[in-house]
mmCIF file of C-alpha atoms in Angstrom:
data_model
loop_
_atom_site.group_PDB
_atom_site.id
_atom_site.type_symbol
_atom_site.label_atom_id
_atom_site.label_comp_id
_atom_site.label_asym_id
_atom_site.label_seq_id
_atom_site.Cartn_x
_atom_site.Cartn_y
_atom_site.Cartn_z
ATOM 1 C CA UNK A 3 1.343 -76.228 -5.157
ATOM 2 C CA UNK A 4 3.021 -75.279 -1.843
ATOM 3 C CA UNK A 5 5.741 -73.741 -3.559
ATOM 4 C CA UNK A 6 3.452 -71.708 -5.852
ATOM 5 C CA UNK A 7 1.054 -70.650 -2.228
ATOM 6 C CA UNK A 8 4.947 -69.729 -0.469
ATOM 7 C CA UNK A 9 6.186 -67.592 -3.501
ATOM 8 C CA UNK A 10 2.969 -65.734 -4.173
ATOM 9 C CA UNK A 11 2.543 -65.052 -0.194
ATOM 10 C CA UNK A 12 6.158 -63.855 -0.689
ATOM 11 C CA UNK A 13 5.316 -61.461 -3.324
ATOM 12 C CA UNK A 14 2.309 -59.858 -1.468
ATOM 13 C CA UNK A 15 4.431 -59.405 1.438
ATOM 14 C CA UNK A 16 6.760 -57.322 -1.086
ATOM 15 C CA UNK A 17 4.027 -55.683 -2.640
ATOM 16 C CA UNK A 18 2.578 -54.251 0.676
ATOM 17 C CA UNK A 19 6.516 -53.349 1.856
ATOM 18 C CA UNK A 20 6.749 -51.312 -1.246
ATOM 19 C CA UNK A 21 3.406 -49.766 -0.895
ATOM 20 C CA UNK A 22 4.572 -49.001 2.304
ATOM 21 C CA UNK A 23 7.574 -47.095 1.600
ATOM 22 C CA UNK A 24 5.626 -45.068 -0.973
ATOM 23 C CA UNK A 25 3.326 -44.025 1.668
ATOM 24 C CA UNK A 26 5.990 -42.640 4.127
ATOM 25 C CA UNK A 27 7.353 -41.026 1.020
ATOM 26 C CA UNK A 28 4.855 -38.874 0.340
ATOM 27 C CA UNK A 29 3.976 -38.409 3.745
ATOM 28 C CA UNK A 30 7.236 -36.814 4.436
ATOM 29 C CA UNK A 31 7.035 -34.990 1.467
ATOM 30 C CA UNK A 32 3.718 -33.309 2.495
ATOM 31 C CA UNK A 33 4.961 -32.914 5.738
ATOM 32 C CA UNK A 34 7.390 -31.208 4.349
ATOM 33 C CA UNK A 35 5.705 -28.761 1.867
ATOM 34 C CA UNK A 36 3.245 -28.026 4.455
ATOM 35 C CA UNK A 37 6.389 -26.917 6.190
ATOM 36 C CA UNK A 38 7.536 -24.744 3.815
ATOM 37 C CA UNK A 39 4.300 -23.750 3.250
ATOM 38 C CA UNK A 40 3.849 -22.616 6.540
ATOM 39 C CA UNK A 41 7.046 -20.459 6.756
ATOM 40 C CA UNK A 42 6.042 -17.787 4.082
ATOM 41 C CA UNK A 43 8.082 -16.291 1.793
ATOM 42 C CA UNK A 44 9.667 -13.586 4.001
ATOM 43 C CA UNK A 45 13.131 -12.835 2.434
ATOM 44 C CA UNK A 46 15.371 -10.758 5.044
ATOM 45 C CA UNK A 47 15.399 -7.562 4.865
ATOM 46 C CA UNK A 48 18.554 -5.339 4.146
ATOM 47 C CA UNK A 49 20.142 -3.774 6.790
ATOM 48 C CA UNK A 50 21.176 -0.123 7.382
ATOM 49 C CA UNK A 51 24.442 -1.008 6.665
ATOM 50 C CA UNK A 52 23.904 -3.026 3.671
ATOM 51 C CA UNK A 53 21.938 -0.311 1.981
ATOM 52 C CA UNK A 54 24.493 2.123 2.923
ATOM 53 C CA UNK A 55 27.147 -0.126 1.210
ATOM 54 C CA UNK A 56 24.879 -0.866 -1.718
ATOM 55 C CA UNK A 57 25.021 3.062 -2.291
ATOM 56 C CA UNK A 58 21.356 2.771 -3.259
ATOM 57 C CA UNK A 59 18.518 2.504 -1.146
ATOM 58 C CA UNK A 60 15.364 0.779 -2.817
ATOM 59 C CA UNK A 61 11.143 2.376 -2.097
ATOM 60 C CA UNK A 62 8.472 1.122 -3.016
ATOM 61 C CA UNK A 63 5.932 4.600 -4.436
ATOM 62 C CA UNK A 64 2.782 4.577 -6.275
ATOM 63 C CA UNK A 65 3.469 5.679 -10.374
ATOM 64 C CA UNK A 66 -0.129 6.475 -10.829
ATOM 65 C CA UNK A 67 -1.507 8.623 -7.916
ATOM 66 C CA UNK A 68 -0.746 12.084 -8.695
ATOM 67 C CA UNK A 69 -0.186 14.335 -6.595
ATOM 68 C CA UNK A 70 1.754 11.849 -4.277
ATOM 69 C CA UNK A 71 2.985 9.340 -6.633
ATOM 70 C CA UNK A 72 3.251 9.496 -10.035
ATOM 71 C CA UNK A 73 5.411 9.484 -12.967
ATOM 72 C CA UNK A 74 5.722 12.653 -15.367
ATOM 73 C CA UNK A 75 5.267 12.941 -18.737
ATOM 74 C CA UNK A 76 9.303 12.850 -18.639
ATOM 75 C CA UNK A 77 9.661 9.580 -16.952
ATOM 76 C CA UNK A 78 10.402 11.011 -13.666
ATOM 77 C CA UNK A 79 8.655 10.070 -10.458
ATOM 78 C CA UNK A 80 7.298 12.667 -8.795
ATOM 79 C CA UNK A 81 4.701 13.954 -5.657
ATOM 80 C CA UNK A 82 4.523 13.797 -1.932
ATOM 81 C CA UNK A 83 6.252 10.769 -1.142
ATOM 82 C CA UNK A 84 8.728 11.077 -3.893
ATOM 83 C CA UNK A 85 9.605 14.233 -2.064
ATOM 84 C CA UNK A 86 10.166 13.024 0.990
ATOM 85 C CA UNK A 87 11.999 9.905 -0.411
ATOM 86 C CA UNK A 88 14.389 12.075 -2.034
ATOM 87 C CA UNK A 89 15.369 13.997 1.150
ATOM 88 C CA UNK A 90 15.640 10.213 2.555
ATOM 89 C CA UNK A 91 18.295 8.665 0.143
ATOM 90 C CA UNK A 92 19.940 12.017 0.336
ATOM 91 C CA UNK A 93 20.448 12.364 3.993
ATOM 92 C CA UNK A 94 21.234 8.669 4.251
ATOM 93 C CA UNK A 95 23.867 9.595 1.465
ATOM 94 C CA UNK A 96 22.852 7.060 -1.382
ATOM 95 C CA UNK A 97 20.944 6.712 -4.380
ATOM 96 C CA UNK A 98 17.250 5.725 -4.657
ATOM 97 C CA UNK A 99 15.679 3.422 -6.542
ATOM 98 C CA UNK A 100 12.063 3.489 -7.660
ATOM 99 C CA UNK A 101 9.939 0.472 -7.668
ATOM 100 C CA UNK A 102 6.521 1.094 -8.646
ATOM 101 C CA UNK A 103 3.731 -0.484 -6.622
ATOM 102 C CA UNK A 104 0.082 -0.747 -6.553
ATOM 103 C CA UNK A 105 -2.226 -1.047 -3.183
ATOM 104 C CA UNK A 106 -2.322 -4.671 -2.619
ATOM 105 C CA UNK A 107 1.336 -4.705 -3.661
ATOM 106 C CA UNK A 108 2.792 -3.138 -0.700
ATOM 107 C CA UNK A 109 2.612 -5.656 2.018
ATOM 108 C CA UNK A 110 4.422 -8.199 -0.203
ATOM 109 C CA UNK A 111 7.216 -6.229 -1.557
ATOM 110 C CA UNK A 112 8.164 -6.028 1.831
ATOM 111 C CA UNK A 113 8.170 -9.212 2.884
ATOM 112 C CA UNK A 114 9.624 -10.168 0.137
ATOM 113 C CA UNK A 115 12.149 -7.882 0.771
ATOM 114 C CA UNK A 116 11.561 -6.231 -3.000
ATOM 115 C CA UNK A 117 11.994 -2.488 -1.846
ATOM 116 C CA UNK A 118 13.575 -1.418 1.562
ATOM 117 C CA UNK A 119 10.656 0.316 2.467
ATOM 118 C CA UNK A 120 7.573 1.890 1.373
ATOM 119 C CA UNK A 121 6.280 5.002 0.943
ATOM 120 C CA UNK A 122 3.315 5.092 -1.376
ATOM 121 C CA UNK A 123 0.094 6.940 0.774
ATOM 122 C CA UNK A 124 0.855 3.792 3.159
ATOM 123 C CA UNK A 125 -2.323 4.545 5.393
ATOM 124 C CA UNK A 126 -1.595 3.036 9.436
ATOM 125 C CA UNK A 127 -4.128 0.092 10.132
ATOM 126 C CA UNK A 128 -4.029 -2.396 13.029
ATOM 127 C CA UNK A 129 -4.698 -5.660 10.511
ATOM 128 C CA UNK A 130 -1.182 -3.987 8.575
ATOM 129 C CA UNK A 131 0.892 -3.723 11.383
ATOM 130 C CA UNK A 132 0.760 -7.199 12.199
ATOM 131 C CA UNK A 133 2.431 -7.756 9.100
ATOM 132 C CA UNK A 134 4.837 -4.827 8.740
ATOM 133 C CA UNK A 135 6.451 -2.342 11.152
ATOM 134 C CA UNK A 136 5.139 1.687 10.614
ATOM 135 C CA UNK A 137 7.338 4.332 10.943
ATOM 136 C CA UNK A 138 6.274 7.876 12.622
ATOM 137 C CA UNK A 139 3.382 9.590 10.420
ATOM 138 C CA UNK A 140 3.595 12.502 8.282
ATOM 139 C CA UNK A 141 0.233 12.775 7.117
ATOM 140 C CA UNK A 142 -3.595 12.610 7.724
ATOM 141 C CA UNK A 143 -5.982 11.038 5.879
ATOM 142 C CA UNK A 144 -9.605 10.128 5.782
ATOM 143 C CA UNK A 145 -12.308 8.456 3.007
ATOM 144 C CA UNK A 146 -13.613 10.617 0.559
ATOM 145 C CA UNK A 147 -16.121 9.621 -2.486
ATOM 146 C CA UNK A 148 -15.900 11.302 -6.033
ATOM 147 C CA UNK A 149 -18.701 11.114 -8.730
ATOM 148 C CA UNK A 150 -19.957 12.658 -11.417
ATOM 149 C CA UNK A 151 -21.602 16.242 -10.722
ATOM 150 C CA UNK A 152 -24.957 15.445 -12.562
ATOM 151 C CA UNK A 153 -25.800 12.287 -10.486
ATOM 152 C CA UNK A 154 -23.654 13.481 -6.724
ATOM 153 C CA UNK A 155 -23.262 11.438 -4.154
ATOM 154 C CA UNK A 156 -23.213 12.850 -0.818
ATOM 155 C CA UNK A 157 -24.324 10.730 1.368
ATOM 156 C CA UNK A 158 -23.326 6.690 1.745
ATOM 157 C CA UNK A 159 -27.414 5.520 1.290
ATOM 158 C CA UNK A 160 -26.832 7.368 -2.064
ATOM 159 C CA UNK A 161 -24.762 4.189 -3.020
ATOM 160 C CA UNK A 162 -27.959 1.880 -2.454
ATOM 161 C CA UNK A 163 -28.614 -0.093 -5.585
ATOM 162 C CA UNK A 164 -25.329 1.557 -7.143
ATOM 163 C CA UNK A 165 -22.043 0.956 -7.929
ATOM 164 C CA UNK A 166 -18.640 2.098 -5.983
ATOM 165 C CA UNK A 167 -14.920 1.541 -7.124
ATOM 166 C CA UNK A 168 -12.433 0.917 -5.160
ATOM 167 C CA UNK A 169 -8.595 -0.223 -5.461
ATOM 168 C CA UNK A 170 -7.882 -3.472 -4.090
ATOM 169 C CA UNK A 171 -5.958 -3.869 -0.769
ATOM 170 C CA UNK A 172 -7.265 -0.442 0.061
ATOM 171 C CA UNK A 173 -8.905 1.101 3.272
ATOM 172 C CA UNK A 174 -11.667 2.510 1.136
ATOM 173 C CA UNK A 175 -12.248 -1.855 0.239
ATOM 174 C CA UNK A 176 -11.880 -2.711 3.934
ATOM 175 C CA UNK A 177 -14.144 0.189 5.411
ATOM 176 C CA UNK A 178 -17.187 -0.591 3.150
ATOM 177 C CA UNK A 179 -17.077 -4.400 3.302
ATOM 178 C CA UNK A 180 -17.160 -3.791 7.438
ATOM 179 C CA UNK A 181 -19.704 -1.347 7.572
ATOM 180 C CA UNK A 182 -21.986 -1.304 4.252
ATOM 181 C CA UNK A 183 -21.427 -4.991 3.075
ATOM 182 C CA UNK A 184 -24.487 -3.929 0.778
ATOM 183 C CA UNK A 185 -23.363 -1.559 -1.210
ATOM 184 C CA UNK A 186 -21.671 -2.720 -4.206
ATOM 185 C CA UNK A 187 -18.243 -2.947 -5.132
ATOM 186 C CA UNK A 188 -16.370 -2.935 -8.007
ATOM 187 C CA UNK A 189 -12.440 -3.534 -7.454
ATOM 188 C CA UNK A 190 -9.049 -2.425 -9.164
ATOM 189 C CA UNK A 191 -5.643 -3.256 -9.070
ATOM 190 C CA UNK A 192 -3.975 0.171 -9.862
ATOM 191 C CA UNK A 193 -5.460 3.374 -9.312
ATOM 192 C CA UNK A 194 -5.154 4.991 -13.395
ATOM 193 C CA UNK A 195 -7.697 1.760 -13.718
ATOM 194 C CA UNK A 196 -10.149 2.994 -11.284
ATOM 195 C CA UNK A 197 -10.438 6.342 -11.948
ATOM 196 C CA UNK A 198 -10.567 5.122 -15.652
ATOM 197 C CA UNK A 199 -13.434 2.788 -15.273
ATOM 198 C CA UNK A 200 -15.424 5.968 -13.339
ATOM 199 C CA UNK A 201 -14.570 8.073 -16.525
ATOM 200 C CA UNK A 202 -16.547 5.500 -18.420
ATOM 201 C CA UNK A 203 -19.312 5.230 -16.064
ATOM 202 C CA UNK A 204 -18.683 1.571 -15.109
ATOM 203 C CA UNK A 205 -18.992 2.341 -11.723
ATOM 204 C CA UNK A 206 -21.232 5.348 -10.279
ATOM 205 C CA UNK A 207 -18.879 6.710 -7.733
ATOM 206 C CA UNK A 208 -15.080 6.202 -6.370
ATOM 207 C CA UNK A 209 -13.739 6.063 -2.830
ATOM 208 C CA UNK A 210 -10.225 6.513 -1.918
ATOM 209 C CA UNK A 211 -8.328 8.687 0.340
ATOM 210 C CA UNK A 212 -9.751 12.478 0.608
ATOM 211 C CA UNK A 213 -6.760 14.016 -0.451
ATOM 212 C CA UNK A 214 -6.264 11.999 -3.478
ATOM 213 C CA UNK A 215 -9.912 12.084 -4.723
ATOM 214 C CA UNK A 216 -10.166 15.766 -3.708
ATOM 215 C CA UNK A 217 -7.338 16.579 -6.333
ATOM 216 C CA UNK A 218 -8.843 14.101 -8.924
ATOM 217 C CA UNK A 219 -12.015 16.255 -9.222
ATOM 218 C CA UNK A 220 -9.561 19.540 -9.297
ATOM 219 C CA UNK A 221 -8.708 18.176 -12.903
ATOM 220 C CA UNK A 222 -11.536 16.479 -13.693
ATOM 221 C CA UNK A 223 -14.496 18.601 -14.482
ATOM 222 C CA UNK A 224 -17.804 17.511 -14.501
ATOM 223 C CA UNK A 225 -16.817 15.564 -11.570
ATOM 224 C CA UNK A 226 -17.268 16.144 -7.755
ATOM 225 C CA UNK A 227 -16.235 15.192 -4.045
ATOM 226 C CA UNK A 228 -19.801 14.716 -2.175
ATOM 227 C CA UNK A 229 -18.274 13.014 0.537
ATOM 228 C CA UNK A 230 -15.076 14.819 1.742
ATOM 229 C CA UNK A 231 -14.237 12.642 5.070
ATOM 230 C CA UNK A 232 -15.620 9.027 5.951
ATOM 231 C CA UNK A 233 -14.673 6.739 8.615
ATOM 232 C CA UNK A 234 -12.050 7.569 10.992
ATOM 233 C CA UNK A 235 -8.990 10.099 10.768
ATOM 234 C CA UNK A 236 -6.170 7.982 9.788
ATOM 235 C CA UNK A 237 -2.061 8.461 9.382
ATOM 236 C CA UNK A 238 0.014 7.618 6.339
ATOM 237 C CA UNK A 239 3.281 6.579 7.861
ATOM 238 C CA UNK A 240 6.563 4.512 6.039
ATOM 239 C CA UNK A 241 6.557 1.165 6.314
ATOM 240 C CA UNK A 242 9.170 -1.626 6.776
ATOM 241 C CA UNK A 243 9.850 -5.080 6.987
ATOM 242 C CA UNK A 244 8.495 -6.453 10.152
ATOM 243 C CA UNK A 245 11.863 -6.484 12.849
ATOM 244 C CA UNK A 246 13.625 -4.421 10.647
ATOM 245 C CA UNK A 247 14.025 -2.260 13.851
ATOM 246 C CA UNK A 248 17.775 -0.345 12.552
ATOM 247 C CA UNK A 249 15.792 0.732 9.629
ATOM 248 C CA UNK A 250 12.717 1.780 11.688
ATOM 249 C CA UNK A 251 14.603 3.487 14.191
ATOM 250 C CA UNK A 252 16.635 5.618 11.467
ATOM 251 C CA UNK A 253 13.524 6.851 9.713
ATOM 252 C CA UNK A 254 11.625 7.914 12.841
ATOM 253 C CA UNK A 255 14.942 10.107 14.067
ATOM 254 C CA UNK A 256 14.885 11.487 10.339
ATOM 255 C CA UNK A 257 11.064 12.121 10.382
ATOM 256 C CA UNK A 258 11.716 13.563 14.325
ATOM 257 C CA UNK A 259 14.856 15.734 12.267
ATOM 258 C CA UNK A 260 12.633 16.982 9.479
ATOM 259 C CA UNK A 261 9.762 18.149 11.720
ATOM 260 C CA UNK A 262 12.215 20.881 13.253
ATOM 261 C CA UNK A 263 12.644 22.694 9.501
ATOM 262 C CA UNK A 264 8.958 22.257 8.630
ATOM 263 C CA UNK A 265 9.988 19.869 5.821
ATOM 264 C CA UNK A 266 6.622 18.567 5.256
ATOM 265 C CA UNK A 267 5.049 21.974 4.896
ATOM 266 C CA UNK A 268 7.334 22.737 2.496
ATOM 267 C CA UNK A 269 6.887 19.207 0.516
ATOM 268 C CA UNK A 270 3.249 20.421 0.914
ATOM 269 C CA UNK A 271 3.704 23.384 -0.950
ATOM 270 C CA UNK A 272 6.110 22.178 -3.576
ATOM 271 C CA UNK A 273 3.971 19.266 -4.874
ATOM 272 C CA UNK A 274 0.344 19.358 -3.643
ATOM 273 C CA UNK A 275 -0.570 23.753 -3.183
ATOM 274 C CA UNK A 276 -0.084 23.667 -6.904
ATOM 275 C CA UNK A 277 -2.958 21.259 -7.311
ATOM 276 C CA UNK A 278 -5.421 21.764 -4.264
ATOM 277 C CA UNK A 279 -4.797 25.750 -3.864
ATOM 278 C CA UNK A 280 -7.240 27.284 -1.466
ATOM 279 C CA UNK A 281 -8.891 24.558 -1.455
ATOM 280 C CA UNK A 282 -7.797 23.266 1.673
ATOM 281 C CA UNK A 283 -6.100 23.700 4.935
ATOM 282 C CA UNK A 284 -2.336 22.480 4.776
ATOM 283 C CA UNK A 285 -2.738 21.982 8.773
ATOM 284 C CA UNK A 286 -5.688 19.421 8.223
ATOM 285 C CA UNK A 287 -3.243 16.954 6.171
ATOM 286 C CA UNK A 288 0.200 17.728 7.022
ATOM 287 C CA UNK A 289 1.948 15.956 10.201
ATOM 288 C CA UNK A 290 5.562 17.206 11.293
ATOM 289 C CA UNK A 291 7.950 15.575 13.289
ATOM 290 C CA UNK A 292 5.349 12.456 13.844
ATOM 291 C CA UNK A 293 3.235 14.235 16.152
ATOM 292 C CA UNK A 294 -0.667 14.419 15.063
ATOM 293 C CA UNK A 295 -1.904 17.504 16.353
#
C-alpha cells in the first residue's frame, strides 16, 4: 500500500513538473508575441541610393481623384501630383512606379515601406506627422461640402438630422468627429465610392478637400459646393517614411529648386485650369518653393 501511496505521489509530482513547463512555455511565447506585437510592422525604407540603383523610384498617388490623381481612360495616371511626380523621377534620373492608394492607405504603405513616398493630396496634420516625416508643401487646402443643388447645403447646422460622406482616414472624417460628433457620417474607402454613393442619394452631402469637391460639381451638374472652405487652411506636402531624412532632405531641395521656375503654376495650369477655369484664384491653392504666402 506504501508502494502504491510512493508511486502515485511520484506521479503527481511529474504531473505538476510538466504542467509547469507548459506554463513557462506559453508564457514565453506570449511574451514574445506581445513583443513582436509591439514592434509594428515598419519595414525600412529605401535609401536614396538604393532607389537610384533600382533605376525606379516607387509613389504612392490616388487613381480615383481627378484632377490630382487619377487614371485616364488610357490607363495612364494622370493630375497634380502625377505631375509633379514625374518631374521627381525625372530629375532624380529614374523611372516611376505607380502604386495606387486610397486615404487610409497612405500611412501604411509607408511604413511598410510599399512606395518610397507619397504624393496623393497628402494634407499636413500634427496626429500624421508622428507617424511619417512631411516634406515642404506645395499646396493649400481647406474643407469644402458638395450636395445636390435642389436640397444645398451651406451651412454645417444644415447637416442636422442628415447624412454626410466622407472617405475614411480623411481630414474631412477627423474634423467632423472633433467638432460636430452629431452630425452623421457615412464612411468610404476610395473616393469613386463616395462620390458614387452621393450620386445615388445615400448620403445628403460630401465633404472633402475644397479643391477636389469644387471640381466634382464642375462636372457634375445638378450638383453644388455650399460650403467652399471649413476648418483651418491646411498644406498638402510629400510624405516619407519616418527617419527617412536622405529622402526628405532631397525632396525639400527639389521642391526649394522648382519654386525658382514657377513649376507648380505651371502644373496648375496644365492639369487643374482646364477643369476649374475662372473659377478660382491659382494664388489661393498653389504653394512654390515651400513657402505659404
Amino acid at each position: 500500500m506504501r508502494n502504491v501511496k510512493r508511486l502515485l505521489g511520484v506521479i503527481g509530482l511529474l504531473a505538476l513538473f510538466v504542467v509547469g513547463l507548459a506554463a513557462c512555455s506559453n508564457s514565453d511565447a506570449d511574451s514574445t508575441a506581445s513583443s513582436a506585437s509591439s514592434s509594428g510592422n515598419t519595414a525600412k525604407a529605401r535609401t536614396l541610393d538604393e532607389i537610384k540603383k533600382s533605376g525606379t523610384i516607387r509613389i504612392g498617388v490616388f487613381s480615383d481623384k481627378k484632377p490630382f490623381g487619377y487614371v485616364d481612360d488610357k490607363g495612364a495616371y494622370q493630375g497634380y501630383d502625377v505631375y509633379f511626380a514625374n518631374r521627381l523621377a525625372k530629375d532624380l534620373g529614374v523611372d516611376v512606379e505607380y502604386v495606387a492608394v486610397d486615404p487610409a492607405s497612405r500611412v501604411e504603405y509607408l511604413t511598410s515601406a510599399k512606395v518610397d513616398v507619397i504624393l496623393a493630396n497628402f494634407t499636413v496634420t500634427d496626429e500624421r506627422a508622428k507617424q511619417v516625416d512631411f516634406a515642404l508643401p506645395y499646396m493649400k487646402v481647406a474643407l469644402g461640402v458638395v450636395s445636390p443643388s435642389q436640397n444645398l447645403i451651406s451651412l454645417v447646422d444644415d447637416l442636422k438630422g442628415k447624412t454626410l460622406i466622407v472617405g475614411k482616414g480623411t481630414t474631412a472624417e477627423t474634423y467632423f468627429e472633433e467638432h460636430y460628433p452629431d452630425v452623421k457620417l457615412l464612411k468610404y474607402d476610395q473616393y469613386s465610392e463616395a462620390y458614387q454613393a452621393l450620386l445615388d442619394g445615400r448620403g445628403d452631402a460630401l465633404s472633402t478637400d475644397n479643391t477636389e469637391v469644387l471640381a466634382w460639381a464642375l462636372e457634375n451638374k445638378g450638383y453644388q459646393v455650399g460650403i467652399t472652405s471649413l476648418g483651418d487652411i491646411d498644406t498638402i506636402a510629400p510624405a516619407v517614411q519616418k527617419g527617412n531624412t536622405e529622402l526628405l532632405n532631397w525632396l525639400n531641395d527639389e521642391i526649394k529648386s522648382l519654386g525658382n521656375e514657377q513649376f507648380f503654376h505651371k502644373d496648375y495650369q496644365k492639369t487643374l485650369e482646364p477643369v476649374y477655369g475662372q473659377t478660382t484664384n491659382l494664388d489661393d491653392l498653389v504653394v512654390e518653393g515651400g513657402v505659404v504666402n
